[in-house]
Tab-separated table of C-alpha atoms in Angstrom:
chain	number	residue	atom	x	y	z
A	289	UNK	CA	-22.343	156.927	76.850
A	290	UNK	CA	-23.942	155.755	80.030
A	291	UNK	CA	-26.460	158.110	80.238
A	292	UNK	CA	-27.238	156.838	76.555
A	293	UNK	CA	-27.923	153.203	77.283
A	294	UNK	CA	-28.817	153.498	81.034
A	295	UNK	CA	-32.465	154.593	80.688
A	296	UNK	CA	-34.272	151.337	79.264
A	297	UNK	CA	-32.425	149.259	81.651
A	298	UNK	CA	-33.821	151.318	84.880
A	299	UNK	CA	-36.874	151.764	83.703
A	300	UNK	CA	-38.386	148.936	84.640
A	301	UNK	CA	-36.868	149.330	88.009
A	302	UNK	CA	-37.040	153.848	88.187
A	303	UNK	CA	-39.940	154.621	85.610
A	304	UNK	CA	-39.457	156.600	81.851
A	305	UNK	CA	-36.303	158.720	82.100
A	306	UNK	CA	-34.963	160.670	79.586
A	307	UNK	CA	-30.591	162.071	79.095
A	308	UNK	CA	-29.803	165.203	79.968
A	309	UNK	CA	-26.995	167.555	81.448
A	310	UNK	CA	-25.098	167.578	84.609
A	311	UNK	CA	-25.552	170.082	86.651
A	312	UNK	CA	-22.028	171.492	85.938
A	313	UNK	CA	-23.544	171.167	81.890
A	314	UNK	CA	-21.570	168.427	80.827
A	315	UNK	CA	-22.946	165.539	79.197
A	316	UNK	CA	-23.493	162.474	80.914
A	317	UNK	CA	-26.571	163.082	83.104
A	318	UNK	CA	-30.342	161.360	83.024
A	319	UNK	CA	-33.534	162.502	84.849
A	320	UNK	CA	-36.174	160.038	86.413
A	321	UNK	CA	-39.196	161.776	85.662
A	322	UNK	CA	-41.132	159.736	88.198
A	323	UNK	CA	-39.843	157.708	90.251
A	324	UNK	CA	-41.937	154.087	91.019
A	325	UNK	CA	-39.500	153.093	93.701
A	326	UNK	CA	-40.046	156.570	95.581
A	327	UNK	CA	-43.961	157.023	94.569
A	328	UNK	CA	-44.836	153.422	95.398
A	329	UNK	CA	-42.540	153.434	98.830
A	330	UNK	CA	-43.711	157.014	99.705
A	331	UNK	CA	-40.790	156.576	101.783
A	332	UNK	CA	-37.550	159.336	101.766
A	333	UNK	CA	-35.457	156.853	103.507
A	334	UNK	CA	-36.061	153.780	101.233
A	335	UNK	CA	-35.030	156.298	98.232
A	336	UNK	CA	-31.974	157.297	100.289
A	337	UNK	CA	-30.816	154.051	101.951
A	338	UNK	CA	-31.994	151.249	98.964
A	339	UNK	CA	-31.673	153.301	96.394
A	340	UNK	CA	-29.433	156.581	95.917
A	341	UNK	CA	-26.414	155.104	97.968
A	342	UNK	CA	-26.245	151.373	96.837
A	343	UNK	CA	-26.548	152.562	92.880
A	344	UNK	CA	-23.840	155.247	93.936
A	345	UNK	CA	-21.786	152.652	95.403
A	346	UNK	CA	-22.226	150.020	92.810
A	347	UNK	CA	-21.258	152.332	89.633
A	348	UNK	CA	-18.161	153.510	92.069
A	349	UNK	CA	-16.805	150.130	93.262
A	350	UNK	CA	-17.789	148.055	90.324
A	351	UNK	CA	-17.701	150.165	87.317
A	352	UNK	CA	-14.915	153.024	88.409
A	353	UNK	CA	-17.341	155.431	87.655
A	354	UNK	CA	-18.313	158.066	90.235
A	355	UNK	CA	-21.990	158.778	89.994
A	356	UNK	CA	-24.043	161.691	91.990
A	357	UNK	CA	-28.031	160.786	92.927
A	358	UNK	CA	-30.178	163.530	93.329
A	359	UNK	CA	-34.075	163.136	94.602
A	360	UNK	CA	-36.431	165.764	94.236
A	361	UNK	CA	-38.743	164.549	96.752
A	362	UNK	CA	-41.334	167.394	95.939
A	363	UNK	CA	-41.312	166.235	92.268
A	364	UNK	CA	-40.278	163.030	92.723
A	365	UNK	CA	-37.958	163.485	89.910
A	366	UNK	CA	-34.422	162.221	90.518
A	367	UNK	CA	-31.111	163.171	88.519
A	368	UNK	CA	-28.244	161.016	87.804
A	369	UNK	CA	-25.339	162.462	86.982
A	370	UNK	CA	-22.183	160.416	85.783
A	371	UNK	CA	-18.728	161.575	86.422
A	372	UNK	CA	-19.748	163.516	89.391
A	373	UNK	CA	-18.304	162.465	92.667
A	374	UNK	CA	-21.333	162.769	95.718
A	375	UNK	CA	-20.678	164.093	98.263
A	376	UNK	CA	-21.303	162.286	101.874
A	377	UNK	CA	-24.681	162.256	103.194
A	378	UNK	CA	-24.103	164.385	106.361
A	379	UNK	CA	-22.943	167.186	103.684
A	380	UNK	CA	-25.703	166.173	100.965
A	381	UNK	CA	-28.437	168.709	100.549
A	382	UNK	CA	-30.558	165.884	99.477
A	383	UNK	CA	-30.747	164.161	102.457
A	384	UNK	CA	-33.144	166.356	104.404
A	385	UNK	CA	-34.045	165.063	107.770
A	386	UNK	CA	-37.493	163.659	108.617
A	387	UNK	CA	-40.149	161.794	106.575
A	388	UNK	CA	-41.984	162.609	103.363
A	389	UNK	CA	-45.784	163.762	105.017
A	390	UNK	CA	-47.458	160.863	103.298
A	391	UNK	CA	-45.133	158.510	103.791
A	392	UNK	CA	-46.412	154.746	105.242
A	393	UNK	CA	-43.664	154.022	107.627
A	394	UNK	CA	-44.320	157.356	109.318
A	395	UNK	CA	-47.613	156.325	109.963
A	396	UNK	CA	-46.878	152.365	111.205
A	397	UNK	CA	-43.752	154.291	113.664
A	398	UNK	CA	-46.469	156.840	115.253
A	399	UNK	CA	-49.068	154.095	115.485
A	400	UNK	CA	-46.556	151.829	117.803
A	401	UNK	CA	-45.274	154.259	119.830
A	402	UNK	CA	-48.866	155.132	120.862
């Protein structure tokens, strides 16, 4: 049912997203097709640190639901996936290390340590 009513809330917030299946093929899953909050930041960690986590945490602690994040930084799709717990970031595959090439804090970090 979440994965139902969820997308016109977050799009305003995530861009158009449309249900789908969980990884595992259950119901209950949603895809970003293109994220605005990754393609206007540029930036991986933003996604990561003021996005995937807090909306993990928040459907976890406030709703009792265990929800699993998943950006495709490449595509800059991003699947949500309801019922699934995530796993912690130093064992999440989605949490690559380093920055996205074009992203703008890269840039403003390499320009101040000059």
């Amino acid at each position: 049912l979440t994965s139902v009513v969820t997308p016109p809330f977050l799009k305003f917030l995530v861009g158009p997203s449309r249900t789908n299946y969980r990884k595992d093929g259950q119901v209950g899953g949603i895809v970003v097709e293109k994220c605005k909050f990754l393609q206007e930041s540029g930036c991986k960690g933003m996604c990561l640190h003021q996005c995937k986590l807090p909306a993990q945490q928040f459907f976890a602690d406030s709703l009792k639901l265990p929800l699993t994040v998943e950006p495709n930084f490449a595509t800059q799709e991003c699947q949500w996936s309801w019922g699934q717990e995530p796993v912690p970031p130093a064992e999440d595959p989605a949490w690559p290390k380093g920055c996205l090439v074009d992203c703008p804090t890269r840039f403003i970090i390499k320009k101040s340590s000059s």
